[in-house]
Short mmCIF file of C-alpha atoms and ligand atoms in Angstrom, two decimals:
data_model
loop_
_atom_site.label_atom_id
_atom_site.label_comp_id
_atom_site.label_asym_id
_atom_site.label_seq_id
_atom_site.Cartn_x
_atom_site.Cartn_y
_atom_site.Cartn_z
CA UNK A 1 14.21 95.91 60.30
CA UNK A 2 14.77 92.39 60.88
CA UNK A 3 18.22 90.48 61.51
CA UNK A 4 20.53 89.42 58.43
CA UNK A 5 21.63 86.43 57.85
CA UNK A 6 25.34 86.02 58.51
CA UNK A 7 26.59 84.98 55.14
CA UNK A 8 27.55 81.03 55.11
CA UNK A 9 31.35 80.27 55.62
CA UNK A 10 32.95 78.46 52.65
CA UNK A 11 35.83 76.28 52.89
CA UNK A 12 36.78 74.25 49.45
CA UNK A 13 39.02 71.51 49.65
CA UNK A 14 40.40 70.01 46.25
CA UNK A 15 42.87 67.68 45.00
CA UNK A 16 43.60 64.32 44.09
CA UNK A 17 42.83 60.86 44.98
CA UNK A 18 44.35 59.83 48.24
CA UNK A 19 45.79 63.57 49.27
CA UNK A 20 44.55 63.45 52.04
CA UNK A 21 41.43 65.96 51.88
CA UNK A 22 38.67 63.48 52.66
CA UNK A 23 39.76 62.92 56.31
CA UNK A 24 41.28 66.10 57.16
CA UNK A 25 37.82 67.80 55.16
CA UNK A 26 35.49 65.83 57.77
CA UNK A 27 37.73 66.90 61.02
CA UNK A 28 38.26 70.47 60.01
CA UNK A 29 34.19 70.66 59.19
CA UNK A 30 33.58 69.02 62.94
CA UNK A 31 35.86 71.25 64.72
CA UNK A 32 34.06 74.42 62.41
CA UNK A 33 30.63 72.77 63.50
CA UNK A 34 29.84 73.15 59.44
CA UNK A 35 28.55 71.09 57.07
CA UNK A 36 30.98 68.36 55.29
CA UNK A 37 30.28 67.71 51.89
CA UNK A 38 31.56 64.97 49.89
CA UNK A 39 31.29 65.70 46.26
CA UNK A 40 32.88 62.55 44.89
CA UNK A 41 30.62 60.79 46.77
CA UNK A 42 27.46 62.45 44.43
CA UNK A 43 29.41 61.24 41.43
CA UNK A 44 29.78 57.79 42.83
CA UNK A 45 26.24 57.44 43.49
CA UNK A 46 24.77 58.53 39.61
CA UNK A 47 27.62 56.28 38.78
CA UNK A 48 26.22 53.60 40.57
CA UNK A 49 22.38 54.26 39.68
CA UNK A 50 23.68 54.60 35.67
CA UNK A 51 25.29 51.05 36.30
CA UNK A 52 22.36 49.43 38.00
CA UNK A 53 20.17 50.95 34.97
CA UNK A 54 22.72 49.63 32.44
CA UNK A 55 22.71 52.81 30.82
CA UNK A 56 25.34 53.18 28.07
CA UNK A 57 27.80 55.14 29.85
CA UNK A 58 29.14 56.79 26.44
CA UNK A 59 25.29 58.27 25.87
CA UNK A 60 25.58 61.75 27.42
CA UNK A 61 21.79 62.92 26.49
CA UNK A 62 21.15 59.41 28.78
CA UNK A 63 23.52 60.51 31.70
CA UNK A 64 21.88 63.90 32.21
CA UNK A 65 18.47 62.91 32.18
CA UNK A 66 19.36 60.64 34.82
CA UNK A 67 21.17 62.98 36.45
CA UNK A 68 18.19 65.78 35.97
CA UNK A 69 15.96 62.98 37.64
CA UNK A 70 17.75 61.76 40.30
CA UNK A 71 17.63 62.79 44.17
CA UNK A 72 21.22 62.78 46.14
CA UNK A 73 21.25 63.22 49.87
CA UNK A 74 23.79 63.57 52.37
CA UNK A 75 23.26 63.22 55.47
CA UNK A 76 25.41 63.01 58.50
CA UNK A 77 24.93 60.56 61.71
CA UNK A 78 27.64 58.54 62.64
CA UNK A 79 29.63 59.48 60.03
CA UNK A 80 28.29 60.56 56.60
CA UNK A 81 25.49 58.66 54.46
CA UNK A 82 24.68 58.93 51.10
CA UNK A 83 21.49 58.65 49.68
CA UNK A 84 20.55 57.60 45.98
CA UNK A 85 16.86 58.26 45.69
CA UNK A 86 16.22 57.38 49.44
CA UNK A 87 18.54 54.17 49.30
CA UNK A 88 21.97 54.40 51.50
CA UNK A 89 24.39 53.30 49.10
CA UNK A 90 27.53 54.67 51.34
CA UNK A 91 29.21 51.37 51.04
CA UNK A 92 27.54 50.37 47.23
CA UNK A 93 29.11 53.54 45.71
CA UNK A 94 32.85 52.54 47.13
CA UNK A 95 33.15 49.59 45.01
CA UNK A 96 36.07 49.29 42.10
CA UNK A 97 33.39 49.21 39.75
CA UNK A 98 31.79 52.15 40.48
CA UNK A 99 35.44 53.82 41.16
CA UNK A 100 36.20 52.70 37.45
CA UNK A 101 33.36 54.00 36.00
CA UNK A 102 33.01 57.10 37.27
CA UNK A 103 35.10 59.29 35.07
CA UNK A 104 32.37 58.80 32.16
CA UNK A 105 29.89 60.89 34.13
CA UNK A 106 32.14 63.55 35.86
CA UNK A 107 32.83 64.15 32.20
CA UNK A 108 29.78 65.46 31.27
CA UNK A 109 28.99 69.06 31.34
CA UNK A 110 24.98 68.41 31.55
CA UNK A 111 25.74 66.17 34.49
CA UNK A 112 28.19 68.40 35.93
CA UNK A 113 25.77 71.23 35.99
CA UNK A 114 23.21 69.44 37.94
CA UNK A 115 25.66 68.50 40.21
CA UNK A 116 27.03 72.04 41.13
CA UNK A 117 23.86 73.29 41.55
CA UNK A 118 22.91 70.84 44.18
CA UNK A 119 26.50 71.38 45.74
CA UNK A 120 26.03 75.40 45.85
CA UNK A 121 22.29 74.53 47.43
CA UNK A 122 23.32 72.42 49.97
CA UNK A 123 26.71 74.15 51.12
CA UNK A 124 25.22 77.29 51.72
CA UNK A 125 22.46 75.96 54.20
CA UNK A 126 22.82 76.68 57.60
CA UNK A 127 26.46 78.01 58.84
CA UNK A 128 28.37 77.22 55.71
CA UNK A 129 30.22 74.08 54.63
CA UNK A 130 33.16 72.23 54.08
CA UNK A 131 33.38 70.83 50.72
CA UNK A 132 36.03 68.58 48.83
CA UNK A 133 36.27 67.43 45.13
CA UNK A 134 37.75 68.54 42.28
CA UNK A 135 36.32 71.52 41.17
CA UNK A 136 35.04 73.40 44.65
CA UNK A 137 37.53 76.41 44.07
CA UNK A 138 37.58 77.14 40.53
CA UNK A 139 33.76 75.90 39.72
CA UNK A 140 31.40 75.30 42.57
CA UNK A 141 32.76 78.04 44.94
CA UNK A 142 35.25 80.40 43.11
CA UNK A 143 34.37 83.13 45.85
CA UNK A 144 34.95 80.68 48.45
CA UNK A 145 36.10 82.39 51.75
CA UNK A 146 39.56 79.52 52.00
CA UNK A 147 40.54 77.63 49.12
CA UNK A 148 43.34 74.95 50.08
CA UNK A 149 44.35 72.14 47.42
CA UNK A 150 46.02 69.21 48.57
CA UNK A 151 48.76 66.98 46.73
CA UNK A 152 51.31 64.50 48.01
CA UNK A 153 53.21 61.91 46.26
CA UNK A 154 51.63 59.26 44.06
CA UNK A 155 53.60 56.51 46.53
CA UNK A 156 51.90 58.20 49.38
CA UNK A 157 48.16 58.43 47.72
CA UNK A 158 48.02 54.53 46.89
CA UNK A 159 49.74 53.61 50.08
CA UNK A 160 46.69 55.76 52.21
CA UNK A 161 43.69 54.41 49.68
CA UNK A 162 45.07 50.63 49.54
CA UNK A 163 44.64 50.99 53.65
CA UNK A 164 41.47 52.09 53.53
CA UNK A 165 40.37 50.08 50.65
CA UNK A 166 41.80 46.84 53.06
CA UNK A 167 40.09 48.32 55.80
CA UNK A 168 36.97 48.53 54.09
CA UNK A 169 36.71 44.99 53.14
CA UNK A 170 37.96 45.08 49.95
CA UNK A 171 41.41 42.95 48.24
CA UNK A 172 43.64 45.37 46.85
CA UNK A 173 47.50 45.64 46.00
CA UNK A 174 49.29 48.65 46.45
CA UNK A 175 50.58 48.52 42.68
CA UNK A 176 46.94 48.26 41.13
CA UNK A 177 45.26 51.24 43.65
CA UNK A 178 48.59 52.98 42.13
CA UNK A 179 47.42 52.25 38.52
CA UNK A 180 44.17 53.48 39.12
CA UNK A 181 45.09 56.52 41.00
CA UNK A 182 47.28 58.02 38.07
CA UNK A 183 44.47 56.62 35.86
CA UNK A 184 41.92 58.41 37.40
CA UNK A 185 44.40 61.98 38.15
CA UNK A 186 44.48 61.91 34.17
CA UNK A 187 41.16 61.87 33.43
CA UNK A 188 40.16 64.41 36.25
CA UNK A 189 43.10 66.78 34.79
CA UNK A 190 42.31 66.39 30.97
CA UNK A 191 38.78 66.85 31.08
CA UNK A 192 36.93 69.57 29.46
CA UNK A 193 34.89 70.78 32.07
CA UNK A 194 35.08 70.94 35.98
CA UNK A 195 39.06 69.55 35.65
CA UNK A 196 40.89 68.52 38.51
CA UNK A 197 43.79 72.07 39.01
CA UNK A 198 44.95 74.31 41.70
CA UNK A 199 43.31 77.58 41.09
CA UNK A 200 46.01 80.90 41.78
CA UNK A 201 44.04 81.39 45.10
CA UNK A 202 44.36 78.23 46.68
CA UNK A 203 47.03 77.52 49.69
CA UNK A 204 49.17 74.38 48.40
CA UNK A 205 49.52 71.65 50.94
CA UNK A 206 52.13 68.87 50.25
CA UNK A 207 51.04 66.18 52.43
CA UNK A 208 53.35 63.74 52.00
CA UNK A 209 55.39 64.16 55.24
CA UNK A 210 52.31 64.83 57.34
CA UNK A 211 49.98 63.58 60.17
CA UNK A 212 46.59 63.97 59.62
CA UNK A 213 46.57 65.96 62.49
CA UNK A 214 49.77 68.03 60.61
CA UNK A 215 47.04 68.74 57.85
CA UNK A 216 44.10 69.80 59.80
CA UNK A 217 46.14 71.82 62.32
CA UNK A 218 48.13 73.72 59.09
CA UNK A 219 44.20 74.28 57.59
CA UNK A 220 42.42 75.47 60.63
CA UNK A 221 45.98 78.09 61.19
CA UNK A 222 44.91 79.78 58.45
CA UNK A 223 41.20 79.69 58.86
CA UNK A 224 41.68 80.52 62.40
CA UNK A 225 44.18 83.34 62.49
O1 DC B 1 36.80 61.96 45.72
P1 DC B 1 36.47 60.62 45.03
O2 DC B 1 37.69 59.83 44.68
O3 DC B 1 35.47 59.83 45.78
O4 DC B 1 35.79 61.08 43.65
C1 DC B 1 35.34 60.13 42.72
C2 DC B 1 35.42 60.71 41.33
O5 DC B 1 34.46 61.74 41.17
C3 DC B 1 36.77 61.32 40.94
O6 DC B 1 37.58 60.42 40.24
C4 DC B 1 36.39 62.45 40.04
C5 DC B 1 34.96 62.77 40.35
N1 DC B 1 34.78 64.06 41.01
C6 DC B 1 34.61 65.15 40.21
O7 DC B 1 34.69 65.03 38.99
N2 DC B 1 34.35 66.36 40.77
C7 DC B 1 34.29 66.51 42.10
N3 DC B 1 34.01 67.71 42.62
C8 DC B 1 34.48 65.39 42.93
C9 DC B 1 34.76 64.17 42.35
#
């Protein structure tokens, strides 16, 4: 009888804009050796394909043929790149545009269906994954083997995106990324399907007060133990 497979190892990471999980997600996935997948970043980039079609962002039927016809890649070198039908669009997807129009295709449940499946495909390739989003815990991974979700103050979440928005190139106050972080937390949390919540089996994490290296050590304590 041949050798089973050891069964992937699942780690979802979920919460808000700016808590944190997108930094601590790719060091806790390096120091695993697994996979790091960026959800939000498969959002952004039918987001940006919708916008560069000039689809009518209100015409679900539209959103999930696109999204039934579209390929997403991730792929990690230097850090991770995302694909759009063979294109890199890692920076083209980071835009405020694309950031502003993105809640009217995590929205759809057609859209979100194609997306989870490609999610559940590609996390449980090779050793397992780290993912982050939204959803990974309740949705794309409910049987995941550590569920954490991430929070910290709304002060705290602009402060860390306006950096890396500055960093990135881009002119941003502190008072608009604000805006459009409690903008964006209400329409993850009010949406019918796939909403932004802390399922009963995740391990809160208030990272307000911590180091990134406070988050990933208090992550990998648990994982590791
Ligand atoms: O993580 P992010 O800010 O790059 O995500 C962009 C948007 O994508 C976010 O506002 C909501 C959506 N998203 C989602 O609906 N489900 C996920 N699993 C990940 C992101």
């Amino acid at each position: 009888m041949g050798k089973r497979a050891a069964k992937p190892l699942i780690i979802a990471i979920d919460g808000p804009a700016g808590s944190g999980k997108s930094t601590v997600s790719k060091i806790v996935a390096k120091r695993l050796a697994l996979l790091y997948i960026d959800t939000g970043a498969m959002y952004r980039a039918l987001t940006l394909k919708a916008m560069r079609q000039g689809l009518n962002l209100e015409d679900e039927d539209a959103l999930v043929s696109l999204a039934g016809s579209t390929k997403i890649g991730l792929e990690e070198k230097d850090k991770l790149h995302v694909f759009l039908d063979g294109e890199d669009v890692s920076l083209a997807i980071r835009t405020p545009g694309v950031t502003a129009n993105v809640k009217y295709i995590a929205r759809v449940p057609g859209v979100r269906h194609e997306m989870v499946a490609l999610q559940r495909l590609i996390g449980q390739k090779h050793c397992g994954a780290v993912l982050e989003g939204r959803d990974i815990g309740t949705v794309v991974f409910p049987n995941a083997d550590y569920k954490f979700y991430l929070d910290a103050s709304p002060e705290v979440r602009a402060k860390r995106r306006c950096k890396e928005l500055i960093e990135s190139g881009q002119k941003v106050s502190e008072i608009s990324v604000k805006e459009d972080i409690l903008t964006r937390d209400d329409s993850d949390m009010k949406r019918n399907v796939g909403a932004l919540k802390k399922c009963d089996d995740a391990i809160f994490i208030d990272t307000t007060g911590l180091s990134i290296d406070g988050v990933t050590e208090k992550i990998l304590s648990y994982i590791c133990a």
